């Protein structure tokens, strides 16, 4: 079995007396696609932000790429890529300028960036848009670009927070092809999603309900155990127990 | 270091693409310097005066004509009833009432003494007090003129006229021109606005757009990120000052009496201080709205307590103590000294270290206040 690149034990985040993430423990193995599922408000994004070094855990500990999530956040940041739920490339920079900026701040050299940019844009069929302001791109393209930027510096792990929100099924399918390409390069993918068909594409999924992980296994095992025909049914059975109202 | 250059490149591209900001860099100094020194003048003119002439004599008519001829007063009424005049005051059409009672001329000629009543609308205190003192001066010169012409006897009760006359010599601003006094203050205001407001809105707008999170999740050192923000604002600030100085020269003929290098040394440190101040607000605020509101709160206090409009020396002591913590007050003082008096760096060392202190405190505070991990 491949080594674990993310290890978490009893990870907890409280905001005042609200426990957003409640003692979760799991491991993610190198090279897998790990689906992090849960209803709105279940605590997925909060948990993910702790893994990325954007938020300090209240309790529990864990490591990402071998670094402590409570103390070595800046070390973790060197080794991961992150694509947030909210689109976050610079709208007032051109496509190539965004790539150059983010690759540059991860320490890549300008020559290497320039060569890899052309290679990436050709592969995506984006070459014509090299000088387009990101603001002008359609949403689906923006998201594909944001993902490509998140893995441009070849991180060990990439965290994707609802990367396909609001795009059409064809673009979602293309997006997942990009994810598979990243996995082939040896990047571990940690992805949150609402779409249960996407859950089927993951190697393993965890399902969070009210800040806790209620189930964690491969989609096939989960369906078998819960006698469900689809991940959608698995999710409904588990999410029904939720007491927190979705936001 | 290389990371820093990538960030700097990004900041410059973004600012150079922001047409509104670029337009403001030109428009702000031009418009402020073209308009404000005229508007913010302390010279009070065109005071609306209502004269109530109940005497209808030659002298009362002469007095009214003299007042009307003065550039300080606009005669809005020469009616006969005090009530009518008061109504004008209540409607805001008159600031002062001069009531010339019946028998004014008779009393003056026979007794060398006559009463006049001045009523002042003190809602605008400055206008009221300055207006009544102008009025007094004109009345005195009017009576002095009458005495000189031998039309009335010199009032005995007043005693011998003072023989000592004080002629003040005004140094550094010989014409007592308020524009010369206002322009340096406005230059400081420009630097403050450019540094403070632009920086205050910058990081918080990245927060709102979500790009700050993408920066926070990267290994960028926060000092590099902040420094890359300071530099473009710093250049813009100094450019604005250059434009401002050119306008001051061509519009008002104001050429700094002191060295430009000294002026620029102070401005350079001051803009760093205010960019730090803006970044500090930007780091603390969650939305641009919050940031703008906080920035304005402080900037208004800095301007009003900075000696821009009212001299610090005439503030009450406790208010003067507050101005010690106001970086703007130091620079307004310094720029006036350099531009008007020609003070050199050696005269201004204490102010320099105060402004430098603010620059260090604001920027270090901004760095510590900015936490990449919440």
XYZ file of C-alpha atoms in Angstrom:
621
model
C 0.000 0.000 0.000
C 1.428 3.455 -0.915
C 2.559 5.724 1.913
C 0.145 8.254 3.414
C 0.726 11.873 2.343
C -1.993 13.249 4.566
C -2.503 11.907 8.088
C -5.025 13.413 10.444
C -6.034 12.455 13.976
C -8.903 13.923 15.972
C -8.733 17.120 13.959
C -11.133 19.649 15.444
C -12.024 23.273 14.726
C -14.293 25.272 16.949
C -15.533 28.793 16.323
C -16.774 29.970 19.721
C -19.079 27.188 20.899
C -19.764 25.941 17.370
C -17.754 22.864 16.438
C -17.307 23.041 12.681
C -15.022 20.010 12.470
C -15.439 17.432 15.205
C -12.554 15.012 15.849
C -12.006 13.664 12.358
C -9.287 11.120 11.596
C -8.235 9.759 8.201
C -5.318 9.145 5.878
C -4.846 9.934 2.217
C -2.409 7.795 0.256
C 0.040 8.990 -2.294
C -1.358 9.104 -5.812
C -5.006 8.584 -4.984
C -8.038 10.708 -5.705
C -9.639 11.299 -2.346
C -13.210 12.584 -2.449
C -14.233 14.671 0.528
C -18.029 14.741 0.493
C -20.638 16.311 2.687
C -23.663 18.579 2.586
C -23.278 22.358 2.727
C -22.139 23.335 6.199
C -20.866 19.833 7.056
C -17.374 21.237 7.663
C -15.571 20.200 4.468
C -14.058 23.560 3.616
C -13.028 24.229 7.218
C -11.253 20.867 7.386
C -9.558 21.469 4.063
C -8.375 24.928 5.097
C -6.660 23.379 8.129
C -4.883 20.891 5.875
C -3.657 23.693 3.608
C -2.242 25.789 6.440
C -4.879 28.500 6.048
C -6.463 27.811 9.425
C -5.112 26.567 12.769
C -6.690 23.463 14.304
C -8.315 23.897 17.709
C -7.468 20.322 18.656
C -5.925 17.207 17.207
C -2.969 16.920 14.928
C -1.965 15.907 11.479
C 0.658 16.065 8.787
C 0.485 17.041 5.137
C 3.426 16.090 2.888
C 5.271 15.200 6.089
C 4.823 18.606 7.769
C 2.826 19.406 10.878
C -0.424 21.241 10.115
C -0.339 23.148 13.417
C 3.239 24.386 13.220
C 4.761 24.045 9.754
C 2.108 25.729 7.617
C 4.594 27.567 5.437
C 6.450 24.303 4.702
C 3.182 22.634 3.733
C 2.372 25.532 1.399
C 5.522 24.854 -0.619
C 4.346 21.340 -1.356
C 0.704 21.742 -2.202
C -1.538 23.359 -4.769
C -4.931 24.785 -3.893
C -7.952 25.749 -5.891
C -10.609 27.492 -3.872
C -14.334 27.413 -4.271
C -14.282 31.087 -5.060
C -12.508 31.776 -8.351
C -9.163 33.246 -7.440
C -6.928 34.104 -10.346
C -6.329 37.797 -10.985
C -9.017 39.104 -13.337
C -6.922 42.097 -14.349
C -3.983 39.950 -15.419
C -3.741 38.058 -18.690
C -3.757 34.250 -18.855
C 0.027 33.989 -19.211
C 0.604 36.620 -16.540
C -1.407 34.675 -13.982
C 0.573 31.536 -14.774
C 3.844 33.462 -14.561
C 2.927 35.054 -11.240
C 1.855 31.899 -9.464
C 4.649 29.770 -10.901
C 7.078 32.531 -9.938
C 6.008 32.738 -6.327
C 6.520 28.981 -6.004
C 10.113 29.571 -7.059
C 10.089 28.459 -10.702
C 12.581 30.162 -13.005
C 11.267 32.558 -15.701
C 12.628 30.520 -18.642
C 11.126 27.301 -17.388
C 7.834 29.083 -16.743
C 7.714 30.477 -20.287
C 8.384 27.093 -21.884
C 5.931 25.250 -19.692
C 3.268 27.915 -20.217
C 3.269 27.386 -23.986
C 3.250 23.646 -23.547
C 0.271 23.862 -21.150
C -1.718 26.279 -23.307
C -1.176 24.090 -26.377
C -2.300 20.991 -24.518
C -5.441 22.756 -23.291
C -6.124 24.299 -26.711
C -5.830 27.677 -24.980
C -2.984 29.150 -27.005
C -5.283 31.714 -28.648
C -6.240 33.002 -25.219
C -2.692 33.488 -23.959
C -3.075 37.277 -23.985
C -6.692 37.376 -22.887
C -7.563 38.957 -19.566
C -8.815 36.222 -17.258
C -11.897 38.330 -16.569
C -13.036 37.750 -20.162
C -12.874 33.933 -20.063
C -16.025 31.810 -19.696
C -16.421 30.159 -16.274
C -15.547 26.639 -17.450
C -12.271 27.859 -18.950
C -11.480 29.879 -15.881
C -11.824 26.782 -13.753
C -9.680 24.637 -16.017
C -7.070 27.392 -15.965
C -7.254 27.749 -12.189
C -6.676 24.026 -11.815
C -3.761 24.086 -14.242
C -2.237 26.986 -12.305
C -2.727 25.107 -9.024
C -0.629 22.162 -10.293
C 1.778 24.143 -12.507
C 4.554 24.035 -9.924
C 4.156 20.247 -9.631
C 3.040 20.005 -6.013
C 2.804 16.673 -4.169
C -0.843 17.208 -3.337
C -3.517 19.402 -4.849
C -6.559 20.488 -2.852
C -9.683 21.259 -4.854
C -12.636 22.879 -3.118
C -15.774 22.266 -5.187
C -13.837 22.860 -8.386
C -16.722 22.177 -10.758
C -19.412 24.269 -9.102
C -21.664 25.935 -11.638
C -20.252 24.453 -14.861
C -21.973 22.289 -17.449
C -21.634 18.461 -17.525
C -19.340 18.470 -20.562
C -16.921 20.901 -18.968
C -17.071 18.878 -15.740
C -16.126 15.789 -17.666
C -13.173 17.633 -19.272
C -12.172 18.912 -15.863
C -12.005 15.370 -14.523
C -9.809 14.385 -17.429
C -7.368 17.060 -16.256
C -7.534 15.588 -12.757
C -6.659 12.119 -14.124
C -3.703 13.611 -16.030
C -2.471 15.169 -12.792
C -2.738 11.815 -11.018
C -0.683 10.224 -13.790
C 2.052 12.760 -13.005
C 2.020 11.448 -9.441
C 0.015 14.257 -7.836
C -2.343 13.241 -5.045
C -5.787 14.816 -5.408
C -7.961 15.856 -2.488
C -11.309 17.051 -3.782
C -14.571 18.198 -2.244
C -17.701 17.970 -4.348
C -21.469 18.017 -4.282
C -21.872 15.979 -7.435
C -22.355 12.314 -6.643
C -21.412 11.220 -10.168
C -18.022 12.822 -9.470
C -17.792 10.837 -6.241
C -17.816 7.723 -8.417
C -14.587 8.917 -10.088
C -12.711 8.953 -6.758
C -10.571 6.100 -5.459
C -11.879 6.601 -1.962
C -14.417 8.956 -0.485
C -15.225 10.175 2.987
C -18.653 11.537 3.807
C -18.910 14.247 6.446
C -22.086 14.854 8.389
C -22.258 17.590 11.035
C -18.492 17.944 11.324
C -17.813 14.193 11.639
C -16.744 11.609 9.099
C -19.622 9.130 8.887
C -18.209 6.860 6.220
C -14.872 6.377 4.474
C -14.145 3.789 1.795
C -14.096 3.212 -1.928
C -17.361 4.066 -3.684
C -17.849 0.395 -4.534
C -17.457 -0.763 -0.910
C -19.742 1.972 0.391
C -22.480 1.061 -2.057
C -22.141 -2.594 -1.166
C -22.192 -1.983 2.578
C -25.205 0.298 2.443
C -27.009 -1.752 -0.186
C -27.264 1.256 -2.418
C -27.267 1.386 -6.206
C -25.450 4.697 -6.483
C -23.302 7.082 -4.457
C -26.257 9.413 -4.523
C -28.236 6.912 -2.474
C -25.305 6.371 -0.082
C -25.071 10.095 0.455
C -28.789 10.517 1.055
C -28.851 7.736 3.631
C -25.989 9.324 5.575
C -26.921 12.955 5.162
C -30.421 12.247 6.439
C -28.945 12.017 9.953
C -27.723 15.620 9.792
C -29.043 17.891 12.498
C -27.307 21.056 11.300
C -29.300 22.981 8.786
C -27.550 23.530 5.512
C -26.531 27.110 4.889
C 14.135 37.867 -3.808
C 12.909 36.443 -7.090
C 9.480 35.895 -5.540
C 9.458 39.556 -4.603
C 10.191 40.630 -8.174
C 7.308 38.545 -9.488
C 5.001 40.193 -6.968
C 6.298 43.660 -7.804
C 5.746 43.008 -11.508
C 2.174 42.004 -10.739
C 1.463 45.108 -8.656
C 2.813 47.414 -11.351
C 0.812 45.713 -14.086
C -2.354 45.983 -12.030
C -1.870 49.628 -11.144
C -0.874 50.690 -14.642
C -4.025 49.014 -15.976
C -6.218 50.809 -13.533
C -7.229 53.804 -15.635
C -9.249 55.426 -12.895
C -6.298 55.434 -10.523
C -4.005 56.825 -13.206
C -6.500 59.553 -14.025
C -6.803 60.384 -10.346
C -3.042 60.739 -10.003
C -3.234 63.621 -12.490
C -6.645 64.952 -11.516
C -6.175 64.947 -7.764
C -3.274 67.413 -7.528
C -4.550 69.535 -10.414
C -8.050 70.008 -9.128
C -7.164 70.279 -5.468
C -4.463 72.831 -6.074
C -6.475 74.783 -8.609
C -9.562 75.069 -6.454
C -8.835 74.578 -2.781
C -6.443 77.463 -2.086
C -9.111 79.866 -3.324
C -11.933 78.176 -1.495
C -10.070 77.655 1.751
C -9.095 81.280 2.140
C -9.246 82.884 5.559
C -9.782 86.295 4.100
C -13.401 87.040 4.690
C -15.066 89.156 2.079
C -18.530 89.785 0.793
C -20.195 89.810 4.179
C -23.863 90.524 3.746
C -24.716 93.631 5.674
C -28.139 95.049 6.366
C -28.120 98.709 7.256
C -31.118 100.128 9.099
C -31.023 103.839 8.546
C -33.488 105.522 10.837
C -31.717 108.868 10.579
C -31.976 109.583 6.834
C -29.302 112.239 7.170
C -26.375 113.246 4.978
C -23.931 111.566 7.322
C -25.880 108.335 7.551
C -26.078 108.222 3.770
C -22.338 108.886 3.538
C -21.626 106.101 6.000
C -23.837 103.672 4.115
C -22.111 104.547 0.852
C -18.696 104.047 2.431
C -19.675 100.607 3.678
C -21.099 99.688 0.324
C -17.890 100.724 -1.376
C -15.845 98.401 0.849
C -14.895 95.068 -0.710
C -15.686 93.388 2.589
C -19.379 94.142 2.587
C -22.331 93.582 0.350
C -25.160 95.853 1.236
C -28.264 93.705 1.150
C -30.707 96.253 2.502
C -30.867 99.844 3.605
C -34.378 99.622 4.945
C -35.688 101.514 7.888
C -36.890 98.860 10.250
C -34.785 96.668 12.478
C -37.434 93.936 12.246
C -37.046 93.778 8.463
C -33.294 93.475 8.846
C -33.659 90.729 11.450
C -35.875 88.831 9.064
C -33.059 88.964 6.517
C -30.709 87.503 9.125
C -33.177 84.740 9.935
C -33.471 83.895 6.261
C -29.691 83.716 6.086
C -29.548 86.669 3.692
C -27.641 88.957 6.054
C -24.813 88.308 8.518
C -24.624 91.687 10.169
C -27.017 94.480 10.979
C -25.899 98.051 11.482
C -28.588 100.204 12.979
C -28.188 103.952 12.585
C -30.541 105.508 15.122
C -32.536 108.718 14.576
C -30.582 111.877 15.444
C -27.290 110.148 14.573
C -26.005 113.118 12.628
C -27.349 115.621 15.157
C -25.739 113.785 18.090
C -22.470 113.470 16.271
C -22.285 117.105 15.329
C -23.512 118.496 18.589
C -22.089 116.059 21.115
C -19.295 114.457 19.070
C -20.836 111.238 20.228
C -23.457 109.010 18.711
C -24.598 105.461 19.307
C -24.731 102.818 16.623
C -25.912 99.304 17.078
C -24.259 96.299 15.464
C -26.048 92.978 15.598
C -24.076 89.916 14.537
C -25.298 86.541 13.354
C -22.838 84.383 15.259
C -23.851 81.032 13.707
C -20.695 81.306 11.644
C -18.504 82.640 14.408
C -15.538 83.555 12.233
C -17.658 85.472 9.782
C -19.422 87.221 12.660
C -16.383 88.307 14.615
C -14.278 89.242 11.634
C -17.257 91.044 10.105
C -17.876 93.138 13.192
C -14.210 94.027 13.481
C -14.097 95.147 9.833
C -17.196 97.177 10.522
C -15.516 98.805 13.531
C -12.467 99.697 11.476
C -14.581 101.331 8.817
C -16.571 103.235 11.415
C -13.382 104.496 13.021
C -11.937 105.653 9.755
C -15.271 107.266 8.989
C -15.231 109.294 12.199
C -11.538 110.049 11.819
C -12.335 111.403 8.365
C -15.052 113.591 9.797
C -12.690 114.952 12.429
C -10.047 115.638 9.813
C -12.508 117.546 7.700
C -13.415 119.513 10.792
C -17.016 118.489 10.500
C -17.133 117.248 14.059
C -15.071 118.091 17.095
C -12.665 115.542 18.440
C -14.385 113.622 21.259
C -12.793 114.793 24.501
C -13.645 111.698 26.437
C -11.474 109.586 24.202
C -8.283 111.210 25.453
C -5.264 112.011 23.351
C -4.944 109.815 20.312
C -2.231 107.230 20.519
C 0.882 108.443 18.809
C 2.578 105.086 18.569
C 1.614 103.225 15.509
C 2.557 99.583 15.080
C 3.423 98.551 11.551
C 3.875 94.801 11.462
C 6.412 93.323 9.090
C 5.308 89.937 7.885
C 8.201 87.594 7.225
C 8.180 84.540 4.959
C 4.774 85.366 3.516
C 5.076 89.076 3.064
C 1.718 89.551 1.405
C -0.024 87.408 4.073
C -1.303 85.465 1.130
C -3.355 82.518 2.288
C -2.586 80.639 -0.897
C 1.077 80.515 0.028
C -0.016 79.140 3.368
C -2.567 76.651 1.999
C -0.586 75.162 -0.892
C 2.020 73.344 1.237
C -0.800 71.925 3.361
C -2.609 70.705 0.273
C 0.551 69.026 -1.009
C 0.667 67.076 2.247
C -3.005 66.209 1.914
C -2.307 64.774 -1.552
C 0.501 62.570 -0.272
C -1.695 61.384 2.579
C -4.616 60.542 0.322
C -2.518 58.674 -2.229
C -0.658 56.626 0.351
C -3.493 56.092 2.784
C -6.562 55.512 0.639
C -5.010 53.520 -2.199
C -3.251 51.200 0.222
C -6.249 50.908 2.530
C -8.378 49.606 -0.309
C -5.784 47.364 -1.872
C -5.352 44.220 0.223
C -8.957 44.207 1.317
C -10.052 44.167 -2.327
C -7.897 41.074 -2.802
C -9.692 39.629 0.202
C -13.059 40.292 -1.395
C -12.026 38.847 -4.740
C -10.565 35.734 -3.126
C -7.107 36.230 -4.621
C -5.627 36.891 -1.183
C -6.485 33.335 -0.181
C -4.551 32.072 -3.188
C -1.578 34.131 -1.972
C -2.026 32.937 1.612
C -1.976 29.308 0.540
C 1.310 29.865 -1.286
C 4.734 30.038 0.374
C 5.069 33.792 -0.320
C 6.660 35.548 2.680
C 4.202 38.135 3.923
C 6.886 40.846 4.115
C 7.572 40.429 0.376
C 3.885 40.608 -0.387
C 3.464 43.839 1.611
C 6.671 45.417 0.336
C 5.590 44.783 -3.247
C 2.437 46.744 -2.435
C 4.289 49.663 -0.801
C 6.636 50.418 -3.711
C 4.099 51.329 -6.429
C 2.175 53.568 -4.012
C 5.413 55.164 -2.999
C 6.260 56.016 -6.602
C 2.733 57.281 -7.245
C 2.918 59.437 -4.128
C 6.180 61.057 -5.182
C 4.876 61.601 -8.722
C 1.786 63.276 -7.323
C 4.023 65.564 -5.301
C 6.028 66.459 -8.410
C 2.849 67.297 -10.304
C 1.631 69.270 -7.292
C 4.836 71.299 -7.083
C 4.682 72.101 -10.791
C 1.118 73.288 -10.476
C 1.984 75.364 -7.405
C 4.728 76.991 -9.421
C 2.766 77.781 -12.542
C -0.543 78.634 -10.916
C 0.634 80.523 -7.852
C 4.285 81.180 -8.495
C 5.145 79.269 -5.351
C 8.684 77.910 -5.573
C 10.013 76.139 -2.479
C 12.455 78.436 -0.717
C 14.280 75.415 0.701
C 15.879 72.451 -1.020
C 13.811 70.073 -3.121
C 15.969 67.207 -1.926
C 15.001 67.867 1.686
C 11.366 68.146 0.685
C 11.558 64.853 -1.193
C 13.376 63.097 1.632
C 10.529 63.946 3.968
C 7.868 63.080 1.413
C 9.481 59.714 0.698
C 9.443 58.667 4.335
C 5.974 60.092 4.856
C 4.442 58.134 1.958
C 5.983 54.935 3.330
C 4.355 55.767 6.673
C 0.946 56.328 5.127
C 1.129 53.320 2.856
C 1.878 51.303 5.991
C -1.086 52.943 7.663
C -3.333 52.024 4.719
C -2.052 48.467 4.589
C -2.632 48.114 8.313
C -6.287 49.092 7.851
C -6.529 46.860 4.815
C -5.209 43.896 6.772
C -7.633 44.484 9.635
C -10.797 45.169 7.617
C -12.981 42.472 6.092
C -14.593 44.534 3.347
C -13.668 47.586 1.290
C -16.552 49.420 2.890
C -15.123 48.889 6.376
C -11.694 49.843 5.166
C -12.867 53.069 3.549
C -14.815 54.071 6.620
C -11.902 53.482 8.985
C -9.491 55.271 6.658
C -11.730 58.323 6.421
C -12.234 58.429 10.160
C -8.504 58.709 10.722
C -7.669 60.903 7.737
C -10.248 63.510 8.748
C -8.768 63.634 12.236
C -5.260 63.825 10.804
C -6.214 66.753 8.557
C -8.312 68.685 11.062
C -5.816 68.131 13.870
C -2.838 68.655 11.606
C -2.779 72.388 11.286
C -4.044 72.312 7.717
C -6.853 74.796 8.335
C -6.363 76.003 11.902
C -3.000 76.583 13.590
C -2.042 73.936 16.154
C -0.662 76.624 18.478
C -4.138 78.020 19.004
C -5.625 74.657 19.928
C -6.230 73.870 23.615
C -3.327 72.040 25.249
C -5.026 68.618 25.299
C -5.684 68.933 21.568
C -2.055 69.856 20.984
C -1.064 66.670 22.806
C -3.177 64.690 20.341
C -1.344 66.311 17.434
C 1.944 64.834 18.718
C 0.577 61.492 17.526
C -0.423 62.843 14.147
C 2.139 62.232 11.380
C 0.291 64.683 9.127
C 0.866 67.521 11.604
C 4.637 67.019 11.410
C 4.726 67.008 7.641
C 2.443 70.030 7.213
C 4.766 71.910 9.553
C 7.855 70.693 7.706
C 6.559 71.433 4.217
C 5.508 74.949 5.234
C 8.919 75.544 6.754
C 10.735 74.252 3.680
C 8.520 75.932 1.087
C 8.000 79.294 2.831
C 10.921 79.735 5.171
C 13.567 77.717 3.377
C 14.434 75.596 6.406
C 17.154 73.036 5.830
C 17.335 69.420 6.921
C 19.389 70.320 9.996
C 16.506 72.459 11.305
C 14.051 69.633 10.829
C 15.796 66.628 12.348
C 13.285 66.099 15.200
C 10.359 66.073 12.768
C 12.273 63.689 10.523
C 12.682 61.132 13.278
C 9.033 61.438 14.272
C 7.859 60.740 10.726
C 10.388 57.922 10.385
C 9.027 56.488 13.640
C 5.502 56.460 12.230
C 6.750 54.759 9.052
C 8.392 51.985 11.062
C 5.490 51.495 13.466
C 2.748 51.386 10.826
C 4.614 48.998 8.540
C 5.834 46.635 11.226
C 2.353 46.611 12.708
C 0.896 45.785 9.276
C 3.325 42.869 8.879
C 2.484 41.468 12.306
C -1.211 42.108 11.837
C -1.272 40.156 8.602
C -1.637 36.469 9.384
C -1.483 34.010 6.510
C -2.952 31.320 8.762
C -6.204 32.306 10.455
